[in-house]
C-alpha positions as semicolon CSV with decimal commas, in nm:
position;residue;x (nm);y (nm);z (nm)
1;L;4,373;-1,043;5,970
2;K;4,537;-1,336;6,152
3;R;4,720;-1,610;5,964
4;F;4,734;-1,931;6,164
5;L;5,033;-2,162;6,121
6;A;5,071;-2,515;6,256
7;D;5,419;-2,605;6,382
8;S;5,565;-2,956;6,394
9;D;5,399;-3,060;6,722
10;G;5,054;-2,946;6,611
11;M;5,046;-2,635;6,830
12;M;4,899;-2,325;6,670
13;S;5,085;-1,996;6,651
14;W;4,975;-1,678;6,476
15;S;5,111;-1,378;6,295
16;W;4,953;-1,082;6,117
17;W;5,013;-0,834;5,836
18;P;5,098;-0,493;5,980
19;N;4,845;-0,212;5,933
20;D;5,101;0,000;5,751
21;E;5,118;-0,269;5,482
22;V;4,753;-0,369;5,436
23;G;4,550;-0,096;5,607
24;H;4,275;-0,132;5,867
25;N;3,899;-0,086;5,900
26;Q;3,932;0,288;5,953
27;E;4,108;0,308;5,618
28;G;3,828;0,104;5,462
29;T;3,573;0,346;5,611
30;K;3,768;0,640;5,467
31;E;3,764;0,482;5,119
32;V;3,385;0,443;5,135
33;K;3,345;0,801;5,258
34;E;3,555;0,938;4,972
35;L;3,336;0,759;4,719
36;L;2,988;0,779;4,871
37;G;3,021;1,108;5,059
38;T;2,981;0,974;5,413
39;G;3,161;0,721;5,629
40;D;2,844;0,603;5,805
41;I;2,710;0,405;5,509
42;F;2,869;0,069;5,594
43;N;3,026;-0,059;5,917
44;N;3,386;-0,186;5,913
45;P;3,447;-0,226;5,539
46;K;3,768;-0,406;5,445
47;P;4,050;-0,184;5,312
48;T;4,134;-0,241;4,947
49;R;4,505;-0,271;5,035
50;L;4,430;-0,585;5,236
51;L;4,234;-0,736;4,949
52;D;4,507;-0,637;4,705
53;R;4,750;-0,842;4,917
54;L;4,517;-1,143;4,893
55;L;4,487;-1,094;4,516
56;T;4,866;-1,076;4,485
57;L;4,903;-1,405;4,671
58;A;4,621;-1,604;4,515
59;S;4,522;-1,465;4,174
60;S;4,664;-1,480;3,823
61;E;4,647;-1,216;3,552
62;D;4,323;-1,331;3,388
63;C;4,150;-1,533;3,662
64;I;3,799;-1,498;3,807
65;V;3,772;-1,421;4,178
66;V;3,453;-1,471;4,379
67;D;3,328;-1,299;4,696
68;F;3,012;-1,461;4,833
69;F;2,965;-1,191;5,100
70;A;3,011;-0,874;4,898
71;G;2,894;-0,618;5,157
72;S;3,000;-0,278;5,024
73;S;3,188;-0,450;4,735
74;S;3,535;-0,377;4,868
75;F;3,664;-0,682;4,679
76;A;3,527;-0,559;4,345
77;H;3,682;-0,218;4,414
78;A;4,020;-0,382;4,487
79;V;4,006;-0,579;4,160
80;L;3,932;-0,263;3,960
81;K;4,226;-0,084;4,124
82;K;4,466;-0,373;4,068
83;N;4,366;-0,407;3,703
84;S;4,423;-0,036;3,644
85;E;4,757;-0,029;3,827
86;E;4,902;-0,347;3,676
87;N;4,709;-0,357;3,346
88;S;4,583;-0,703;3,439
89;S;4,247;-0,853;3,344
90;I;4,118;-1,016;3,663
91;R;3,742;-1,063;3,659
92;Y;3,520;-1,075;3,964
93;V;3,187;-1,213;4,079
94;V;3,042;-1,067;4,398
95;V;2,729;-1,205;4,561
96;Q;2,508;-1,021;4,808
97;L;2,159;-1,090;4,937
98;P;1,932;-0,783;4,899
99;E;1,928;-0,735;5,276
100;F;1,725;-0,425;5,367
101;C;1,903;-0,134;5,534
102;D;1,759;-0,012;5,862
103;E;1,530;0,282;5,790
104;A;1,701;0,476;6,070
105;S;2,046;0,421;5,918
106;Q;2,252;0,674;5,727
107;A;2,259;0,431;5,435
108;Y;1,879;0,434;5,405
109;K;1,866;0,812;5,445
110;S;2,121;0,841;5,164
111;G;1,893;0,650;4,928
112;Y;2,022;0,293;4,968
113;K;1,738;0,053;5,036
114;T;1,952;-0,262;5,046
115;I;2,314;-0,356;5,109
116;A;2,330;-0,471;4,748
117;D;2,243;-0,115;4,640
118;I;2,544;0,014;4,835
119;G;2,776;-0,231;4,662
120;K;2,650;-0,152;4,313
121;D;2,691;0,221;4,366
122;R;3,041;0,176;4,507
123;I;3,152;-0,021;4,200
124;R;3,015;0,251;3,968
125;L;3,184;0,530;4,163
126;A;3,512;0,339;4,201
127;A;3,527;0,288;3,823
128;K;3,453;0,656;3,767
129;K;3,733;0,759;4,006
130;I;3,981;0,527;3,835
131;Q;3,890;0,682;3,499
132;Q;3,955;1,027;3,645
133;D;4,281;0,930;3,815
134;S;4,416;0,711;3,532
135;P;4,273;0,840;3,201
136;E;4,533;0,639;3,009
137;Y;4,386;0,312;3,139
138;K;4,146;0,162;2,883
139;G;4,046;-0,160;3,058
140;D;3,685;-0,273;3,084
141;Q;3,529;-0,147;3,408
142;G;3,169;-0,230;3,331
143;F;2,965;-0,485;3,524
144;K;2,632;-0,665;3,503
145;V;2,381;-0,718;3,782
146;L;2,196;-1,050;3,776
147;K;1,923;-1,148;4,021
148;L;1,794;-1,496;4,097
149;D;1,424;-1,513;4,012
150;Q;1,146;-1,736;3,885
151;S;1,147;-1,855;3,524
152;N;0,989;-1,624;3,266
153;F;0,812;-1,922;3,110
154;K;0,501;-2,096;3,237
155;Q;0,592;-2,438;3,368
156;W;0,381;-2,725;3,230
157;Q;0,217;-2,928;3,503
158;A;0,137;-3,285;3,408
159;P;-0,241;-3,334;3,450
160;E;-0,392;-3,593;3,680
161;R;-0,496;-3,919;3,516
162;N;-0,865;-3,844;3,578
163;T;-0,852;-3,490;3,430
164;S;-1,152;-3,424;3,208
165;D;-1,112;-3,346;2,839
166;G;-1,244;-2,995;2,899
167;D;-0,992;-2,921;3,176
168;L;-0,708;-3,062;2,967
169;I;-0,799;-2,844;2,668
170;Q;-0,820;-2,540;2,895
171;Q;-0,475;-2,614;3,038
172;M;-0,328;-2,654;2,690
173;E;-0,484;-2,327;2,575
174;L;-0,314;-2,148;2,865
175;H;0,021;-2,266;2,727
176;I;-0,029;-2,154;2,367
177;D;0,164;-1,846;2,476
178;H;0,386;-1,988;2,748
179;V;0,566;-1,663;2,834
180;E;0,459;-1,511;3,164
181;D;0,258;-1,189;3,122
182;V;0,493;-0,992;3,349
183;A;0,812;-1,117;3,179
184;D;1,065;-0,848;3,089
185;P;1,240;-0,889;2,749
186;E;1,586;-0,851;2,901
187;A;1,507;-1,114;3,166
188;I;1,382;-1,351;2,893
189;L;1,700;-1,286;2,695
190;Y;1,931;-1,380;2,981
191;E;1,730;-1,690;3,070
192;L;1,749;-1,809;2,708
193;L;2,117;-1,717;2,688
194;I;2,201;-1,937;2,988
195;K;1,976;-2,222;2,871
196;A;2,154;-2,212;2,534
197;G;2,486;-2,274;2,710
198;F;2,633;-1,923;2,706
199;M;2,783;-1,737;3,001
200;P;2,584;-1,438;3,132
201;T;2,901;-1,230;3,095
202;E;2,903;-1,268;2,714
203;K;2,885;-0,949;2,509
204;V;2,526;-0,869;2,410
205;E;2,449;-0,634;2,121
206;T;2,132;-0,529;1,940
207;L;2,129;-0,572;1,562
208;T;1,873;-0,451;1,308
209;L;1,795;-0,728;1,058
210;S;1,518;-0,677;0,804
211;G;1,393;-0,384;1,012
212;K;1,364;-0,596;1,327
213;N;1,563;-0,582;1,654
214;V;1,763;-0,900;1,709
215;Y;1,994;-0,966;2,004
216;S;2,342;-1,087;1,915
217;I;2,534;-1,282;2,181
218;A;2,907;-1,361;2,165
219;D;2,962;-1,176;1,837
220;G;2,675;-1,347;1,659
221;A;2,720;-1,704;1,782
222;L;2,364;-1,686;1,919
223;L;2,086;-1,466;1,778
224;V;1,768;-1,414;1,981
225;Y;1,447;-1,255;1,848
226;L;1,177;-1,169;2,104
227;E;0,923;-0,966;1,906
228;D;0,574;-1,093;1,820
229;Q;0,605;-1,144;1,444
230;V;0,855;-1,312;1,214
231;D;0,847;-1,313;0,832
232;D;1,035;-1,458;0,535
233;E;1,264;-1,154;0,506
234;L;1,379;-1,183;0,866
235;I;1,434;-1,558;0,834
236;Q;1,651;-1,498;0,528
237;A;1,849;-1,228;0,709
238;I;1,905;-1,466;1,002
239;A;2,021;-1,740;0,762
240;D;2,264;-1,499;0,595
241;A;2,413;-1,411;0,936
242;E;2,494;-1,782;0,990
243;P;2,466;-1,800;1,372
244;A;2,543;-2,124;1,554
245;Q;2,200;-2,096;1,718
246;F;1,886;-1,891;1,665
247;I;1,600;-1,865;1,915
248;C;1,265;-1,692;1,880
249;L;0,929;-1,723;2,052
250;D;0,666;-1,967;1,918
251;K;0,403;-1,695;1,894
252;A;0,612;-1,505;1,639
253;F;0,507;-1,758;1,373
254;G;0,139;-1,677;1,427
255;G;0,036;-2,041;1,387
256;N;0,182;-2,056;1,033
257;D;0,333;-2,406;1,017
258;Q;0,476;-2,350;0,669
259;L;0,664;-2,039;0,785
């Protein structure tokens, strides 16, 4: 890593952190090999000691750091290590396109279809190793994986001015149930969570209210019900819980306007 410095006359000089202080790519490769079982999974991963130096210079105890080119998730690994060693609470966001691994590569032969798969597995294994090496550390080492995708709800398309009554009625009937047929409940939950103004990192729990499964976000600030039927008992249980917001699907009311 080169650090460029401008002197008074505008000329550029450079210096570097010695390998014995921040490691080198061979050390990064060794770290990956120790976790994943082979050093041929990812080329030239950054050593966690280098990233720890960057965190020491630029982070605070409870900040959020972002790596838009996650690769093998060396940065996430470094954050986990630093938190365990210094009992800090740095959070991280790492971003990686699901770039496919070459089918002839050791990564693909080891079961990793994409670079993102490598990073996710490294984070899991790094957390496991920290738990083994530092059993006294009780910090949160969990993580969530979110993928950018299409909405789970059918998008209403404004009809043309000359649309016939029959075509308009047909279009409206298609939106009586406006949830996409292939929508996954967890994906719907996170889309609603974000649209309701909550962070995707909020704690999500499943509650049983009146015999029904209800998702609780941020310790009950938002309750979300995604099953196909709602009744008076559930509505009363929701009211007793006093959430700031409650969301359920239209179809759960079964066309009962009074309910």
